[in-house]
Tab-separated table of C-alpha atoms in Angstrom:
chain	number	residue	atom	x	y	z
A	1	MET	CA	70.462	36.900	-38.460
A	2	THR	CA	66.683	37.008	-37.653
A	3	TYR	CA	64.474	35.511	-40.425
A	4	LYS	CA	62.627	38.107	-42.345
A	5	SER	CA	59.394	37.276	-44.205
A	6	PRO	CA	59.338	38.358	-47.885
A	7	PRO	CA	57.801	41.899	-48.078
A	8	VAL	CA	55.005	40.918	-50.429
A	9	GLY	CA	52.653	37.829	-50.286
A	10	ASN	CA	49.664	36.819	-52.355
A	11	GLU	CA	46.036	36.431	-51.668
A	12	ILE	CA	43.556	34.317	-53.704
A	13	SER	CA	39.880	34.812	-53.014
A	14	CYS	CA	37.561	32.679	-55.180
A	15	VAL	CA	34.071	31.569	-55.614
A	16	MET	CA	33.488	28.521	-57.650
A	17	HIS	CA	29.930	28.000	-59.030
A	18	GLY	CA	28.238	24.923	-60.607
A	19	ILE	CA	30.010	22.187	-58.664
A	20	SER	CA	28.059	18.859	-58.452
A	21	ASP	CA	26.152	17.798	-55.307
A	22	LYS	CA	28.150	14.631	-55.141
A	23	THR	CA	31.387	16.669	-54.852
A	24	LEU	CA	30.062	19.154	-52.397
A	25	ASN	CA	28.559	16.563	-50.133
A	26	ASN	CA	31.785	14.590	-49.790
A	27	PRO	CA	33.847	16.163	-47.025
A	28	LYS	CA	36.536	13.372	-47.202
A	29	PHE	CA	37.077	14.027	-50.899
A	30	LEU	CA	37.251	17.790	-50.262
A	31	LYS	CA	39.626	17.565	-47.320
A	32	GLU	CA	41.977	15.139	-49.506
A	33	THR	CA	41.638	17.356	-52.502
A	34	LEU	CA	42.624	20.496	-50.770
A	35	LEU	CA	45.614	18.885	-49.065
A	36	LYS	CA	46.784	17.361	-52.460
A	37	ALA	CA	46.359	20.773	-54.084
A	38	LEU	CA	48.508	22.481	-51.315
A	39	GLU	CA	51.336	19.866	-52.235
A	40	LYS	CA	51.368	21.239	-55.748
A	41	ASP	CA	52.856	24.310	-54.419
A	42	ASN	CA	55.091	22.653	-51.811
A	43	PHE	CA	53.140	24.303	-48.896
A	44	THR	CA	53.884	22.829	-45.487
A	45	VAL	CA	50.761	22.017	-43.421
A	46	LEU	CA	51.161	22.839	-39.813
A	47	GLY	CA	47.678	22.507	-38.512
A	48	GLU	CA	44.004	21.937	-39.561
A	49	SER	CA	40.485	22.570	-38.296
A	50	SER	CA	37.278	21.427	-40.024
A	51	HIS	CA	33.699	21.218	-39.458
A	52	GLU	CA	30.667	19.285	-41.007
A	53	PHE	CA	27.441	21.363	-40.717
A	54	GLN	CA	24.137	19.838	-40.374
A	55	PRO	CA	22.193	19.049	-42.585
A	56	GLN	CA	24.910	20.110	-45.100
A	57	GLY	CA	28.053	22.318	-45.583
A	58	TYR	CA	31.737	21.772	-44.899
A	59	THR	CA	34.389	24.166	-43.651
A	60	MET	CA	38.136	23.421	-43.659
A	61	LEU	CA	40.932	25.728	-42.608
A	62	VAL	CA	44.617	24.735	-43.143
A	63	LEU	CA	47.385	26.486	-41.178
A	64	LEU	CA	50.422	26.610	-43.377
A	65	SER	CA	54.004	27.472	-42.715
A	66	GLU	CA	53.509	29.994	-45.563
A	67	SER	CA	50.107	31.318	-43.997
A	68	HIS	CA	46.702	29.644	-44.675
A	69	ALA	CA	44.124	28.098	-46.970
A	70	THR	CA	40.391	27.688	-46.496
A	71	ILE	CA	37.328	26.252	-48.050
A	72	HIS	CA	33.586	26.639	-47.428
A	73	THR	CA	30.903	24.708	-49.253
A	74	TYR	CA	27.336	25.901	-50.093
A	75	PRO	CA	25.653	22.643	-51.441
A	76	GLU	CA	22.391	24.547	-51.629
A	77	TYR	CA	23.888	26.818	-54.366
A	78	ASN	CA	26.331	24.245	-55.764
A	79	SER	CA	29.096	26.657	-54.829
A	80	LEU	CA	32.367	26.797	-52.854
A	81	VAL	CA	34.468	29.554	-51.533
A	82	PHE	CA	38.284	29.117	-51.481
A	83	HIS	CA	40.885	31.343	-49.950
A	84	LEU	CA	44.597	31.182	-49.946
A	85	TYR	CA	47.088	33.578	-48.397
A	86	SER	CA	50.741	32.987	-48.801
A	87	CYS	CA	53.407	35.208	-47.340
A	88	ARG	CA	56.013	33.545	-49.449
A	89	SER	CA	55.818	35.540	-52.664
A	90	ASP	CA	53.613	37.775	-54.729
A	91	ASP	CA	52.622	35.081	-57.237
A	92	ASP	CA	52.229	32.048	-54.942
A	93	GLY	CA	49.381	29.454	-54.898
A	94	GLY	CA	48.674	29.257	-58.652
A	95	ASN	CA	49.378	25.467	-58.804
A	96	THR	CA	47.058	24.935	-55.779
A	97	PHE	CA	44.191	26.842	-57.438
A	98	LYS	CA	44.654	25.107	-60.791
A	99	PHE	CA	44.591	21.629	-59.151
A	100	LEU	CA	41.484	22.397	-57.081
A	101	LYS	CA	39.775	23.708	-60.203
A	102	GLU	CA	40.547	20.487	-62.097
A	103	LYS	CA	39.302	18.247	-59.378
A	104	LEU	CA	36.210	20.267	-58.224
A	105	LYS	CA	35.124	20.982	-61.910
A	106	PRO	CA	33.177	24.224	-61.402
A	107	LYS	CA	31.201	25.601	-64.270
A	108	LYS	CA	32.180	29.202	-63.410
A	109	VAL	CA	34.819	30.789	-61.343
A	110	GLU	CA	35.078	34.223	-59.890
A	111	LEU	CA	38.601	34.965	-58.930
A	112	ILE	CA	40.322	37.812	-57.112
A	113	GLU	CA	44.124	37.762	-56.711
A	114	ARG	CA	46.176	40.607	-55.092
A	115	PRO	CA	49.417	41.227	-53.528
A	116	ILE	CA	49.568	41.760	-49.743
A	117	LYS	CA	52.491	44.083	-48.663
A	118	VAL	CA	53.377	43.510	-44.982
A	119	THR	CA	56.164	46.233	-45.130
A	120	GLU	CA	55.977	50.038	-45.085
A	121	SER	CA	58.140	52.046	-47.372
A	122	ASN	CA	60.808	52.660	-44.541
A	123	HIS	CA	61.282	48.845	-44.317
A	124	GLN	CA	62.310	48.359	-47.980
B	1	MET	CA	12.925	22.975	-45.047
B	2	THR	CA	16.689	22.825	-45.692
B	3	TYR	CA	18.677	25.682	-44.464
B	4	LYS	CA	19.884	28.066	-46.966
B	5	SER	CA	22.961	30.400	-46.328
B	6	PRO	CA	22.480	34.091	-47.281
B	7	PRO	CA	23.342	34.657	-50.856
B	8	VAL	CA	25.881	37.310	-50.074
B	9	GLY	CA	28.721	37.397	-47.499
B	10	ASN	CA	31.362	39.792	-46.578
B	11	GLU	CA	35.228	39.526	-46.705
B	12	ILE	CA	37.571	41.883	-44.891
B	13	SER	CA	41.311	41.716	-45.809
B	14	CYS	CA	43.543	43.898	-43.822
B	15	VAL	CA	47.191	44.756	-43.204
B	16	MET	CA	47.894	46.735	-39.935
B	17	HIS	CA	51.285	48.500	-39.775
B	18	GLY	CA	53.128	49.984	-36.931
B	19	ILE	CA	52.015	47.627	-34.192
B	20	SER	CA	54.390	47.490	-31.086
B	21	ASP	CA	56.879	44.589	-30.676
B	22	LYS	CA	55.427	44.000	-27.220
B	23	THR	CA	52.005	43.323	-28.726
B	24	LEU	CA	53.255	41.336	-31.703
B	25	ASN	CA	55.469	39.068	-29.521
B	26	ASN	CA	52.595	38.197	-27.141
B	27	PRO	CA	50.636	35.314	-28.694
B	28	LYS	CA	48.535	34.852	-25.606
B	29	PHE	CA	47.348	38.389	-25.909
B	30	LEU	CA	46.774	38.107	-29.592
B	31	LYS	CA	44.643	35.031	-29.234
B	32	GLU	CA	42.568	36.475	-26.445
B	33	THR	CA	42.103	39.686	-28.364
B	34	LEU	CA	40.954	37.935	-31.445
B	35	LEU	CA	38.548	35.769	-29.668
B	36	LYS	CA	37.157	38.790	-27.656
B	37	ALA	CA	36.893	40.802	-31.118
B	38	LEU	CA	34.812	37.914	-32.584
B	39	GLU	CA	32.379	38.193	-29.538
B	40	LYS	CA	31.529	41.724	-30.710
B	41	ASP	CA	29.763	40.443	-33.730
B	42	ASN	CA	28.445	37.430	-31.864
B	43	PHE	CA	30.232	34.989	-34.000
B	44	THR	CA	30.311	31.391	-32.852
B	45	VAL	CA	33.657	29.699	-32.621
B	46	LEU	CA	33.664	26.085	-33.608
B	47	GLY	CA	37.424	25.357	-33.992
B	48	GLU	CA	40.904	26.831	-33.747
B	49	SER	CA	44.344	26.214	-34.892
B	50	SER	CA	47.485	28.244	-34.080
B	51	HIS	CA	51.282	28.158	-34.383
B	52	GLU	CA	54.102	30.054	-32.747
B	53	PHE	CA	56.965	30.248	-35.284
B	54	GLN	CA	60.592	30.395	-34.194
B	55	PRO	CA	62.215	32.712	-33.529
B	56	GLN	CA	59.084	34.956	-33.943
B	57	GLY	CA	55.649	35.081	-35.670
B	58	TYR	CA	52.411	33.955	-34.777
B	59	THR	CA	49.459	32.520	-36.847
B	60	MET	CA	45.845	31.822	-35.633
B	61	LEU	CA	42.959	30.464	-37.602
B	62	VAL	CA	39.445	30.443	-36.065
B	63	LEU	CA	36.754	28.335	-37.571
B	64	LEU	CA	33.379	30.045	-37.193
B	65	SER	CA	29.831	28.962	-37.642
B	66	GLU	CA	29.747	31.948	-39.893
B	67	SER	CA	33.043	31.078	-41.760
B	68	HIS	CA	36.486	32.001	-40.459
B	69	ALA	CA	38.979	34.624	-39.152
B	70	THR	CA	42.796	34.559	-39.256
B	71	ILE	CA	45.663	36.572	-38.110
B	72	HIS	CA	49.385	36.377	-39.111
B	73	THR	CA	52.015	38.562	-37.407
B	74	TYR	CA	55.314	40.020	-38.916
B	75	PRO	CA	57.124	41.333	-35.955
B	76	GLU	CA	60.217	42.012	-38.132
B	77	TYR	CA	57.996	44.693	-39.833
B	78	ASN	CA	55.668	45.509	-36.922
B	79	SER	CA	52.749	44.425	-39.054
B	80	LEU	CA	49.839	42.045	-38.846
B	81	VAL	CA	47.542	40.564	-41.522
B	82	PHE	CA	44.013	39.951	-40.553
B	83	HIS	CA	41.252	38.286	-42.563
B	84	LEU	CA	37.629	37.671	-41.943
B	85	TYR	CA	35.086	35.944	-44.044
B	86	SER	CA	31.462	35.817	-42.926
B	87	CYS	CA	28.768	34.162	-44.986
B	88	ARG	CA	26.078	35.743	-42.622
B	89	SER	CA	25.574	39.117	-44.446
B	90	ASP	CA	27.230	41.604	-46.769
B	91	ASP	CA	28.282	44.099	-44.070
B	92	ASP	CA	29.319	41.533	-41.226
B	93	GLY	CA	32.370	41.793	-39.178
B	94	GLY	CA	32.741	45.555	-38.578
B	95	ASN	CA	32.646	45.319	-34.803
B	96	THR	CA	35.372	42.623	-34.813
B	97	PHE	CA	37.619	44.748	-37.001
B	98	LYS	CA	37.039	47.826	-34.862
B	99	PHE	CA	37.806	46.071	-31.616
B	100	LEU	CA	40.879	44.525	-33.059
B	101	LYS	CA	42.154	47.976	-34.262
B	102	GLU	CA	41.481	49.514	-30.796
B	103	LYS	CA	43.460	46.804	-29.001
B	104	LEU	CA	46.488	46.387	-31.444
B	105	LYS	CA	46.859	50.134	-31.896
B	106	PRO	CA	48.293	50.114	-35.503
B	107	LYS	CA	49.749	53.338	-36.822
B	108	LYS	CA	48.407	52.682	-40.280
B	109	VAL	CA	45.805	50.292	-41.653
B	110	GLU	CA	45.131	48.996	-45.245
B	111	LEU	CA	41.719	47.692	-45.584
B	112	ILE	CA	39.923	45.895	-48.356
B	113	GLU	CA	36.326	44.933	-47.703
B	114	ARG	CA	34.079	43.253	-50.467
B	115	PRO	CA	30.864	41.315	-50.764
B	116	ILE	CA	31.205	37.555	-51.614
B	117	LYS	CA	28.162	36.243	-53.619
B	118	VAL	CA	27.885	32.597	-53.370
B	119	THR	CA	24.822	32.387	-55.695
B	120	GLU	CA	24.532	32.658	-59.386
B	121	SER	CA	21.673	34.693	-60.812
B	122	ASN	CA	19.460	31.652	-61.469
B	123	HIS	CA	19.507	31.001	-57.635
B	124	GLN	CA	18.137	34.499	-56.724
């Protein structure tokens, strides 16, 4: 039998405001924290790509067996943008988000979470 | 003067339905098409990570100077999920999306586009 992906996944799109300069200017900490966060939902990391911008700013993309996660920092605004897309289920990624929030300590979070349906009705 | 990112970026989150098996099972074509699409908005590619799943399914993440773009395929449903986040401006990425749509020829597209504000009001 051919593997079929679950019909509905989950997308988390989030801006975290009020993160300290120390945290945002520490790519090593950000990378380790994102990877640890992804362990909280037992995601499987298959690839990574990251970049340290000059004079500041850090981007990291993580390719998951379950789709992807990304972070982008804006030290000039003390903010960070986090995206997670998991094709595994419609409520996936909550532990990852919670861990990130605990470690990055933002003062304010704007979060949008929504289901991503990869089937059409005739595939139900 | 320290570089400041524009205060508002753009996010495109899209499911394309009804794409042919031939297209979805051709990772080389998908990769080339995504990279060509990103040229249409003059995005700068800084890194890539991709994976061919067995027996099917392809994921590609592209790290951009302007943030990131990703695709995930679901050949079992003839669908593809495309995400683009650009920190460059609040209406960025339209040419990329248009080119992808022309080349992938989906029968139906579900698109959500929204601004991502990385500043708080006291940073205006």
